[in-house]
Coordinates of C-alpha atoms and ligand atoms in Angstrom, one line a residue:
X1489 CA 72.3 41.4 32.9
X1490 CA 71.8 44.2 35.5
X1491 CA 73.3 42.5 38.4
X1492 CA 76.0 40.4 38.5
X1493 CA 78.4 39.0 41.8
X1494 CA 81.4 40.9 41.0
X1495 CA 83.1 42.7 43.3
X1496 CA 83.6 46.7 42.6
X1497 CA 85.4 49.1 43.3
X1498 CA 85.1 53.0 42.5
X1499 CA 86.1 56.5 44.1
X1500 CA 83.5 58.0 46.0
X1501 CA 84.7 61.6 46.9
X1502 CA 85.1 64.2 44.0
X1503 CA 88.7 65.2 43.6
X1504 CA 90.4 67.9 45.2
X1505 CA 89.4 67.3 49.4
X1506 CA 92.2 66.5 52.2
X1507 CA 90.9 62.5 52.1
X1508 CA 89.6 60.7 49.2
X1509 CA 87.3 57.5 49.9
X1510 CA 87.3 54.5 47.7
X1511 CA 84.1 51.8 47.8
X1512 CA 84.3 48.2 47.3
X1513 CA 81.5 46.0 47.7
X1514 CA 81.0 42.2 46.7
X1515 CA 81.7 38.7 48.0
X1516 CA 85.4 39.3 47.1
X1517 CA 85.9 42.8 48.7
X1518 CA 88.1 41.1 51.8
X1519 CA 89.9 39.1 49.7
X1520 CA 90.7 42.3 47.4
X1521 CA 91.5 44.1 50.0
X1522 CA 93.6 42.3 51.6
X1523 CA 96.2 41.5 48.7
X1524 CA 97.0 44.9 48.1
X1525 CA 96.4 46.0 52.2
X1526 CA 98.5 45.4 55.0
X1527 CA 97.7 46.1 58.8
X1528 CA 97.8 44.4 62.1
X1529 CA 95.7 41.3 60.8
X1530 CA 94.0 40.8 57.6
X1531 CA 90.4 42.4 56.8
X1532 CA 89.3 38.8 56.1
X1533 CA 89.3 38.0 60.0
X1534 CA 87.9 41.8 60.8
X1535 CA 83.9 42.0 62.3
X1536 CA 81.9 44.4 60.2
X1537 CA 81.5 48.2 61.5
X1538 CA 85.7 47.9 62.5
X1539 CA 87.9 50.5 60.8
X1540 CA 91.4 49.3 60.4
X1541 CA 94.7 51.3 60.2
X1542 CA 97.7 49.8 57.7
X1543 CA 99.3 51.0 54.3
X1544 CA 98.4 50.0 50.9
X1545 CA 101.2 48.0 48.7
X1546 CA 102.0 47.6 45.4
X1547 CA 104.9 44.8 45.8
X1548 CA 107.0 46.2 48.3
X1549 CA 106.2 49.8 47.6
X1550 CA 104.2 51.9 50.1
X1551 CA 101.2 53.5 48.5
X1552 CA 99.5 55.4 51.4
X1553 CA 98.6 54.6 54.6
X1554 CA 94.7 54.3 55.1
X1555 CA 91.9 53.5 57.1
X1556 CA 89.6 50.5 55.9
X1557 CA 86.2 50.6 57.2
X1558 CA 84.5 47.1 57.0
X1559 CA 80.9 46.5 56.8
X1560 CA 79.2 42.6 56.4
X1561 CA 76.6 41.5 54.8
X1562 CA 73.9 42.2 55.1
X1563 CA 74.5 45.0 57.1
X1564 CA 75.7 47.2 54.7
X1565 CA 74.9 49.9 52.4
X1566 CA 74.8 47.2 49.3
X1567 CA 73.7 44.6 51.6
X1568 CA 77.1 42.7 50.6
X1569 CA 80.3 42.4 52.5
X1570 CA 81.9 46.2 51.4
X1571 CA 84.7 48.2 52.5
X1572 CA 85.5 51.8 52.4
X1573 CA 89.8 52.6 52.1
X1574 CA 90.2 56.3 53.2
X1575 CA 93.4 57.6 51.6
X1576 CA 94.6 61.1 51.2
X1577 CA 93.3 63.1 48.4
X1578 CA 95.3 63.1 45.7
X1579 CA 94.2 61.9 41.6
X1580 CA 97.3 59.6 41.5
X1581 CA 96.9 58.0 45.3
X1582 CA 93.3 57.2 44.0
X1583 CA 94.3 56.1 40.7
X1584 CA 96.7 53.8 42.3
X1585 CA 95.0 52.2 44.4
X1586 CA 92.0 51.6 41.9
X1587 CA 94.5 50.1 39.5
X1588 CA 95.7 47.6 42.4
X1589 CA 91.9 46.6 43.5
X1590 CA 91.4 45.7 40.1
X1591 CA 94.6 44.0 39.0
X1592 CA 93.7 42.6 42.5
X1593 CA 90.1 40.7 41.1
X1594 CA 87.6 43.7 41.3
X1595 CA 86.5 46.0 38.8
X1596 CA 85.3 49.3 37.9
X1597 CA 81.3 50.1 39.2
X1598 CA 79.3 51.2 36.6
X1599 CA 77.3 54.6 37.7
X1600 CA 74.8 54.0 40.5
X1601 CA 76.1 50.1 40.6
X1602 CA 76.3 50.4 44.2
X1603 CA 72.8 51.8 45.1
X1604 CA 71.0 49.3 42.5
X1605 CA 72.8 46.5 44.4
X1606 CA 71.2 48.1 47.8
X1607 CA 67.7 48.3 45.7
X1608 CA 68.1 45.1 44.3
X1609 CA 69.1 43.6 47.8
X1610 CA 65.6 45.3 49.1
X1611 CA 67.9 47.5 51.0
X1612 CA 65.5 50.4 49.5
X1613 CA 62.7 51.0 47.0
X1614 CA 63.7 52.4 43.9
X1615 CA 62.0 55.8 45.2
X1616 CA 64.5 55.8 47.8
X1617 CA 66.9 55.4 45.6
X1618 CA 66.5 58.0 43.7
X1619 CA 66.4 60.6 46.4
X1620 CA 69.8 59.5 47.2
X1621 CA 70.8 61.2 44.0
X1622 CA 68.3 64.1 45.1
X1623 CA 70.0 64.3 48.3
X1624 CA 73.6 64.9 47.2
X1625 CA 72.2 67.5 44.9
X1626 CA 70.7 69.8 47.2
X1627 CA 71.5 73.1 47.6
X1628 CA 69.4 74.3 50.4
X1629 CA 67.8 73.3 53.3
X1630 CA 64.0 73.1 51.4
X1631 CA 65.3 70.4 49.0
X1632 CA 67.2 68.9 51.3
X1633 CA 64.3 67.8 53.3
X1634 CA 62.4 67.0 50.4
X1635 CA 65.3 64.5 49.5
X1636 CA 66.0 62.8 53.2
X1637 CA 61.9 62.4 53.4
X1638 CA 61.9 61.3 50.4
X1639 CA 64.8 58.3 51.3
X1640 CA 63.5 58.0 54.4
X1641 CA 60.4 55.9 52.8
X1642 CA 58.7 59.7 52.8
X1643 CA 55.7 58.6 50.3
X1644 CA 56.8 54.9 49.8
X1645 CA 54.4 53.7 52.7
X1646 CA 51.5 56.1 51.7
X1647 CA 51.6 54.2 47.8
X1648 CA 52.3 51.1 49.4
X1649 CA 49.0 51.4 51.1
X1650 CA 46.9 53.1 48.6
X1651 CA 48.1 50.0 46.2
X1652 CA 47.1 47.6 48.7
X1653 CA 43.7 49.1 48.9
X1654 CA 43.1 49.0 45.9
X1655 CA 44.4 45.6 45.0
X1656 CA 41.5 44.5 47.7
X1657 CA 39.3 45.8 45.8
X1658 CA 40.1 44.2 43.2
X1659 CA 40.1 40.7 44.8
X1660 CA 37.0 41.6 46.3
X1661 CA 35.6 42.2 42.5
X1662 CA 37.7 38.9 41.2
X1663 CA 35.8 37.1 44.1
X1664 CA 32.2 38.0 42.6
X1665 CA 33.4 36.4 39.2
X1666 CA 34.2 32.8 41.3
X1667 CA 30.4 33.0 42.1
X1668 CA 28.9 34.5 39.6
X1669 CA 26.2 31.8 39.3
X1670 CA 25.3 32.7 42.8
X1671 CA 24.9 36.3 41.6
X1672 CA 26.2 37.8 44.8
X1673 CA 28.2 41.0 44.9
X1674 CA 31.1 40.8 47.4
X1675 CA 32.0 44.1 46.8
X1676 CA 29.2 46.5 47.3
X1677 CA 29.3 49.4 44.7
X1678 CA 28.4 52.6 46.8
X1679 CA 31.6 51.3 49.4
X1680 CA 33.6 50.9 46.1
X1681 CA 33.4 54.0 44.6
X1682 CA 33.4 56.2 47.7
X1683 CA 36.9 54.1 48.0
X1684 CA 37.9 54.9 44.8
X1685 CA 37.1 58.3 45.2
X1686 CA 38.9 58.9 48.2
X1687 CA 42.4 57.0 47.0
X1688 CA 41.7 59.2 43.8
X1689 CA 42.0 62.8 45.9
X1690 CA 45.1 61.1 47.7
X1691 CA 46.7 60.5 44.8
X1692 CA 45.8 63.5 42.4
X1693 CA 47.3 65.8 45.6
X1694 CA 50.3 63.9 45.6
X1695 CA 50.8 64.8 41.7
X1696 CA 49.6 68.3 42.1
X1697 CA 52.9 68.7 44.9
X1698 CA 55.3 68.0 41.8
X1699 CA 54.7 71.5 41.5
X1700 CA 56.3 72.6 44.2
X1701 CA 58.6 69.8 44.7
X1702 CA 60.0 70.5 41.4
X1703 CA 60.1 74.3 42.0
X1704 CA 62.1 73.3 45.4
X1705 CA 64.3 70.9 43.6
X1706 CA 65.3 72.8 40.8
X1707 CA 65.3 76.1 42.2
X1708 CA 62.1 78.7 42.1
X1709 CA 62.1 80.2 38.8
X1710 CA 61.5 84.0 39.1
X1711 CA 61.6 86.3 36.0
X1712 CA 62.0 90.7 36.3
X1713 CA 59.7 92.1 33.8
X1714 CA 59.8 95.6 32.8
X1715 CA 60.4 98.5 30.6
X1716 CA 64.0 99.7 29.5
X1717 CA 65.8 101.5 32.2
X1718 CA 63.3 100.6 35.3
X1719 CA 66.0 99.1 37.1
X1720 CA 66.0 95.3 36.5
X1721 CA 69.4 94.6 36.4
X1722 CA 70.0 96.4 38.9
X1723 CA 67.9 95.0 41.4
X1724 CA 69.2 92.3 40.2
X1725 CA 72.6 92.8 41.4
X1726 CA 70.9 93.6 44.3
X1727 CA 69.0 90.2 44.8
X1728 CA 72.2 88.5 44.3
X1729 CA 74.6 90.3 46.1
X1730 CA 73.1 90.3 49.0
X1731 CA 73.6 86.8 48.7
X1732 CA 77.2 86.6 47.8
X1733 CA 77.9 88.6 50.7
X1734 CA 76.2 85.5 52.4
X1735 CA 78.5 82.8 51.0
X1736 CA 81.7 84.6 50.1
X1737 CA 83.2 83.5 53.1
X1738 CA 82.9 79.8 51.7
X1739 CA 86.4 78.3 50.6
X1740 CA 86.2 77.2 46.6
X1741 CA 82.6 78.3 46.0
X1742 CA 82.6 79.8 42.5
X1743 CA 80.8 82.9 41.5
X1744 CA 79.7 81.3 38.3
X1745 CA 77.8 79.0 39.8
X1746 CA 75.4 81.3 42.5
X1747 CA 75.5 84.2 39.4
X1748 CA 72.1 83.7 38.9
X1749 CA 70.1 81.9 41.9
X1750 CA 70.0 83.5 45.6
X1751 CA 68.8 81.1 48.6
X1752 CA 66.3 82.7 50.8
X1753 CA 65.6 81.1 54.2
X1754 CA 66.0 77.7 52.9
X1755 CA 64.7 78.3 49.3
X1756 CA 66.8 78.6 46.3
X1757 CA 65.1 81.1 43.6
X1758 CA 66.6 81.2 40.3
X1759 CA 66.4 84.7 38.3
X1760 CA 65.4 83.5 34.6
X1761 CA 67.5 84.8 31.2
X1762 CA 69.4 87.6 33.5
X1763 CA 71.9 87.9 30.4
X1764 CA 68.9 88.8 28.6
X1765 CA 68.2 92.0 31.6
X1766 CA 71.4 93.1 30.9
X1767 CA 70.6 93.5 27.0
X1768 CA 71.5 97.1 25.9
X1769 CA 72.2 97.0 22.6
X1770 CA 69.3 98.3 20.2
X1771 CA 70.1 95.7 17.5
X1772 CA 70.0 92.8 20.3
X1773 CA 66.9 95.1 21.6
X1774 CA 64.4 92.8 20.2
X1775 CA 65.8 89.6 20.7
X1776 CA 65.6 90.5 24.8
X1777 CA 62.4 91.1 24.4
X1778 CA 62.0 88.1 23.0
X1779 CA 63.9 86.1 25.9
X1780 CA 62.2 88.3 28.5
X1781 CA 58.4 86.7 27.1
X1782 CA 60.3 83.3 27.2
X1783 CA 61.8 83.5 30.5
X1784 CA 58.4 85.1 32.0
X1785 CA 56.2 82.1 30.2
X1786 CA 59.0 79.9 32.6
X1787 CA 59.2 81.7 35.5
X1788 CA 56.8 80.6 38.8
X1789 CA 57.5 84.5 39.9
X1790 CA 57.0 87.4 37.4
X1791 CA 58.5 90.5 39.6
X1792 CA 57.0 93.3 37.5
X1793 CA 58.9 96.5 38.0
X1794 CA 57.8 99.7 37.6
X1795 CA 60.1 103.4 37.8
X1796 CA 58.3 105.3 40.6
X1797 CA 59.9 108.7 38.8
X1798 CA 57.3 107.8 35.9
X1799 CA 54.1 107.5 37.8
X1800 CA 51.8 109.4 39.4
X1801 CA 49.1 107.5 41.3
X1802 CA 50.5 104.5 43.1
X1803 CA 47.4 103.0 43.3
X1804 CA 46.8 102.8 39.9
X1805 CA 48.8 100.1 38.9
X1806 CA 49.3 99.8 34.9
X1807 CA 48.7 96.3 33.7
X1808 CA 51.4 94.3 32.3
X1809 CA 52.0 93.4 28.4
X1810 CA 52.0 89.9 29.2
X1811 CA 49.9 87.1 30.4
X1812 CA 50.4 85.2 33.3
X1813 CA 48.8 81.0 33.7
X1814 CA 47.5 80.4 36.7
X1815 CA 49.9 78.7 38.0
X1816 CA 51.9 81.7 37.9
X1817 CA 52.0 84.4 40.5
X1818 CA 53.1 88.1 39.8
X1819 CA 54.6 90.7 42.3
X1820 CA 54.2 94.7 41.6
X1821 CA 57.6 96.5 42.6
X1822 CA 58.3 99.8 42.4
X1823 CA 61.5 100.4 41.9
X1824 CA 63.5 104.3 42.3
X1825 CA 61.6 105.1 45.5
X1826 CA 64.7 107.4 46.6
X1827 CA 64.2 110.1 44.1
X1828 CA 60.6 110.9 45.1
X1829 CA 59.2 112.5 48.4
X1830 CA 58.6 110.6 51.4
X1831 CA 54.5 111.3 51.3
X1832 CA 54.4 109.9 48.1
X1833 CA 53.3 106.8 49.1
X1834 CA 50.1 106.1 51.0
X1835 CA 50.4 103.3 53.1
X1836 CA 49.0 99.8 51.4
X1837 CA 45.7 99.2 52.0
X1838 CA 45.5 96.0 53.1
X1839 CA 42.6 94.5 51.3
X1840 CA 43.7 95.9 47.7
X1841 CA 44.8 93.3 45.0
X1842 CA 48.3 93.6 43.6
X1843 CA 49.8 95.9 46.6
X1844 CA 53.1 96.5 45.0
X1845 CA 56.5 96.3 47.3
X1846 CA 58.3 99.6 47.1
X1847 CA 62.1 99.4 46.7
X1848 CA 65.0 101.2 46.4
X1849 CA 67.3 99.3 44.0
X1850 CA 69.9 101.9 44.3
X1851 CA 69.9 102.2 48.4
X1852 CA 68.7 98.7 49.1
X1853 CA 65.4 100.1 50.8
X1854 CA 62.7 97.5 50.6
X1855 CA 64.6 94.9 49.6
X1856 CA 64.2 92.9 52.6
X1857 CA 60.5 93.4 51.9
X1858 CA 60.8 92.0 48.6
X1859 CA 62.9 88.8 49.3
X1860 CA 59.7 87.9 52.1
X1861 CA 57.5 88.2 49.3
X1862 CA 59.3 85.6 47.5
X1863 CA 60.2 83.4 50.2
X1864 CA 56.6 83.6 51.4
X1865 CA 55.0 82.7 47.8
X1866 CA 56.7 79.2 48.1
X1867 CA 54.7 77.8 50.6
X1868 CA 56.8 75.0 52.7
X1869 CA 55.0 74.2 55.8
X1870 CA 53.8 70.5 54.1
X1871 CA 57.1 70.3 53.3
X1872 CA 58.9 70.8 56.8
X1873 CA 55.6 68.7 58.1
X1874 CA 56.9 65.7 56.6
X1875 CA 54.0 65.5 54.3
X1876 CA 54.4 63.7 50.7
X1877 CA 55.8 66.1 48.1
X1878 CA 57.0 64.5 44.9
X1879 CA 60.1 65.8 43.3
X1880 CA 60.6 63.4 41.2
X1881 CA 59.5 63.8 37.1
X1882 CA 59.0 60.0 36.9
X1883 CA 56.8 60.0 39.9
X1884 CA 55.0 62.6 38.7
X1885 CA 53.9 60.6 35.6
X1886 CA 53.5 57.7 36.8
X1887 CA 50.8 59.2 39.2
X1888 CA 48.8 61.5 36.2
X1889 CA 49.4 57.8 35.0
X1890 CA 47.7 56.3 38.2
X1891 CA 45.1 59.4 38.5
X1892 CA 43.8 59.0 34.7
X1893 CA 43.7 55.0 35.2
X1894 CA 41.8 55.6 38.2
X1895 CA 39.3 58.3 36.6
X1896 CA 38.7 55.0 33.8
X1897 CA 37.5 52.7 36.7
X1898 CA 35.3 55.0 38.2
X1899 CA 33.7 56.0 34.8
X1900 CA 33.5 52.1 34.3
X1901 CA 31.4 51.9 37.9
X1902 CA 29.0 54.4 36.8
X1903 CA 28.5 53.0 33.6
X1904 CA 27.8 49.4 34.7
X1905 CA 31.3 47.8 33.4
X1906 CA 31.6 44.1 33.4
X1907 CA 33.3 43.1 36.8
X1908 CA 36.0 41.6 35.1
X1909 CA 37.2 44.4 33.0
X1910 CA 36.3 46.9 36.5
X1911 CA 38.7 44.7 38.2
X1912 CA 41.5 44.9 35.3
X1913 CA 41.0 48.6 35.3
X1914 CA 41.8 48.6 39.2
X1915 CA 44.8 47.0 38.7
X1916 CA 45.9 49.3 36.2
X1917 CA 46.2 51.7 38.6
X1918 CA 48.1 49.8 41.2
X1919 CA 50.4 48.8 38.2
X1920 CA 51.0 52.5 37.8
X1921 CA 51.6 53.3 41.7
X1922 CA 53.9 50.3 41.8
X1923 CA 56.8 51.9 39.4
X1924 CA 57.3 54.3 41.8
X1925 CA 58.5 51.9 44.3
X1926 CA 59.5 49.5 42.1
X1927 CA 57.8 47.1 44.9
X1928 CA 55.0 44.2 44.3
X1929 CA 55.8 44.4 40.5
X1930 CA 59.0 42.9 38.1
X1931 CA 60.6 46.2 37.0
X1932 CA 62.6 46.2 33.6
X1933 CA 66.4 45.9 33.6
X1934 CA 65.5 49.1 31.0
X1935 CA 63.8 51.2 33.3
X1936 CA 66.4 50.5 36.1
X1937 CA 69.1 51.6 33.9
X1938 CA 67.6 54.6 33.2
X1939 CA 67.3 55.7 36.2
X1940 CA 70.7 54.4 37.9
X1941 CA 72.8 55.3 34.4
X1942 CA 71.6 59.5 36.1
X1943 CA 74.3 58.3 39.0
X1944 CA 77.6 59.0 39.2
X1945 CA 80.3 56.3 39.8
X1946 CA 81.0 55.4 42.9
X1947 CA 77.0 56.2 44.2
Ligands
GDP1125 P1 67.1 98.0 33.2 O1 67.2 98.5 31.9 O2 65.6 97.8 33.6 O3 67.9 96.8 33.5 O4 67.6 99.2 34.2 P2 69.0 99.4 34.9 O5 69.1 98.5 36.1 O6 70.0 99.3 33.9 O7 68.8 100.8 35.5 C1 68.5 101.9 34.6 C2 69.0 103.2 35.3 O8 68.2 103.4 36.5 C3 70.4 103.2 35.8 O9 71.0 104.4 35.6 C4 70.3 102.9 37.3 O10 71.4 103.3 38.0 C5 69.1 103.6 37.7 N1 68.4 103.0 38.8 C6 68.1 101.7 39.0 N2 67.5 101.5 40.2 C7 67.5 102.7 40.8 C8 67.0 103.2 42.1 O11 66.5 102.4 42.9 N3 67.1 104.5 42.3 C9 67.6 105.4 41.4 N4 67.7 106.6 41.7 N5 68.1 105.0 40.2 C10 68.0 103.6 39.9

């Protein structure tokens, strides 16, 4: 079973910070606490949002002192009573005092225990509860508000009442079968499937945002194509240094971890199979080129860079060696602008296709130029408008679910289906719109699981 009354207990700060938090939630929390707590009076007596000063024992032995924070049910992140003991930070005060909640009655949460009790308590839909995981993974300000939306209800109350539309409809179509003596039709056709068609568009645009909700989420995925020696890794470095220069001055941040993405006003872009730019070696010549053609059939961006030193008519732009879907976009850059003259370039005419960007690698001219051309190719304004953009790869099936169950009813309107079997086909698509929120339907224990068993303890 899923959910059970026990009380838990489970760190909820990652090691190595000034303070440590530790969560408890359950019937028993104040009880638990208080045999291994001492303060002023015990937490049983305490009103919820109090935060209480005292030291944690074990026997007689002085643990730490701490702060408990006290929340009641139902007003509470769980919905149960819960308490949150801020220690200081270190592994063995935490381990401690976990080892005394539990000899104390509570045990260890299993990952995302906590947020499936606040789902389960109807504290949040399950779409919500997801973001929360989206939310403590984002890296910049884009996905960021694509997670807070997102657990703010952000698409929740747009399926909730597409669902409910078209559970009407269905009703209205069950209703025709109580009468069908009288041969009456309740639900006239034309309204139907103008209906249908409408909640159809709502929700194939929500699926076709996945696209640039998952771009967002996981970072934009740009590739640098090009010929040996163009300059690729080193505009590159370029890209990226720019940006370490931004976020060296942030305590603990590890260079492994921004090698290879750069955030640009709020977007984080993530340069595809860079180990494979930096290929020099002729024997490990061909396998780049291999990882290049994968990285560019995976990249959203293709930056194709050309050496200016090689060309003579910029506006005769040589077509690449690869093929782009159209769901890809590619930039023209040329790169080595500083070793030819100054009237070499015409200025852009505006109305020509494929305008490349002109850059300096080497000198860092143009490169400014450049990171707005990425920046603008991720178009965010729905985004920062509040408007539904689905992040999530569940969602996203469950929609193409929803959209392909929907395309079945309306082919089963224009082909004269039975009104029974019209009706079933509805509710096949409000079956599929309901996983998402986990709302109006029984979800499995299974399909709960896997999504909370993502979390990490103490979430
Ligand atoms: P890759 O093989 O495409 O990764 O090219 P590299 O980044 O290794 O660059 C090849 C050569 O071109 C190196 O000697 C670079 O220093 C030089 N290079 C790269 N960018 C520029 C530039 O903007 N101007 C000049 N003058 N040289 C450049």
């Amino acid at each position: 079973m899923l959910y059970d009354h026990d009380t838990i207990v489970a760190p909820a700060t990652a090691p190595g910070g000034a303070l440590a938090v530790i969560r408890l939630s359950g019937d028993e929390t104040l009880t638990v606490c208080d045999r291994i707590f001492r303060g002023r009076r015990p937490l049983a007596d305490a009103e919820g949002y109090t935060v209480h000063y005292g030291r944690i024992l074990d026997g007689e032995r002085i643990v730490d002192d701490v702060l408990v924070s006290v929340f009641r049910a139902p007003h509470s992140y769980t919905g149960e009573d819960s308490a949150e003991i801020s220690c200081h930070g270190s592994q063995y005060i935490v381990s401690e005092i976990l080892r005394l909640a539990i000899a104390a009655g509570a045990r260890t949460a299993d990952p995302g225990e906590f947020t499936i009790r606040a789902y389960l308590a109807g504290k949040m839909d399950l779409s919500q509860a997801e973001a929360v995981a989206d939310m403590i993974a984002s890296s910049s300000r884009a996905a960021h508000t694509l997670a807070s939306t997102q657990m703010r209800g952000g698409y929740s109350a747009t399926l909730e009442t597409l669902r409910g539309e078209l559970l009407e409809l269905a009703s209205l179509l069950e209703l025709e079968l109580d009468f069908s003596e009288e041969d009456v039709e309740f639900a006239d056709r034309n309204r139907l499937r103008t209906t249908m068609e409408r909640i159809g568009l709502e929700i194939r645009a929500m699926r076709d945002s996945f696209s640039l909700g998952n771009a967002i989420k996981q970072g934009v995925a740009v590739a640098i194509a090009g010929a040996p020696n163009v300059g690729k890794s080193t505009l590159l470095n370029r890209l990226l240094n720019e940006e370490r220069a931004l976020v060296s001055d942030i305590a603990g941040t590890t260079r492994d971890v921004i090698e290879e993405t750069a955030n640009i006003d709020g977007v984080q872009f993530r340069f595809l199979d860079t180990a494979g730019i930096r290929t020099t070696d002729d024997a490990l010549e061909r396998m780049g080129i291999e990882r290049t053609r994968s990285s560019i059939s995976r990249a959203r961006i293709v930056l194709y860079l050309l050496d200016a030193t090689a060309m003579n008519d910029f506006s005769r732009l040589p077509e690449p060696d690869f093929t782009l879907r159209d769901d890809q976009r590619m930039i023209y850059v040329v790169n080595k602008i500083d070793r030819i003259g100054d009237g070499a370039i015409s200025p852009a005419t505006p109305n020509t296709p494929n305008v490349p960007i002109f850059i300096s690698a080497r000198n860092g001219e143009g490169i400014e130029r450049l990171r707005r051309a990425l920046r603008d190719s991720i178009d965010t304004d729905a985004l920062y408008h509040g408007d539904a953009v689905v992040s999530n790869t569940r969602h996203f099936e469950a929609l193409d679910r929803a959209a392909e169950a929907l395309r079945n009813a309306l082919d089963g309107l224009r082909n004269g289906l039975p009104t029974d079997l019209l009706s079933e086909e509805i509710r096949q698509v409000t079956t599929h719109l309901g996983t998402i929120t986990g709302r109006g339907q029984i979800t499995s224990d299974e399909i709960l699981k896997n999504i909370f068993s993502k979390f990490c303890i103490g979430k």
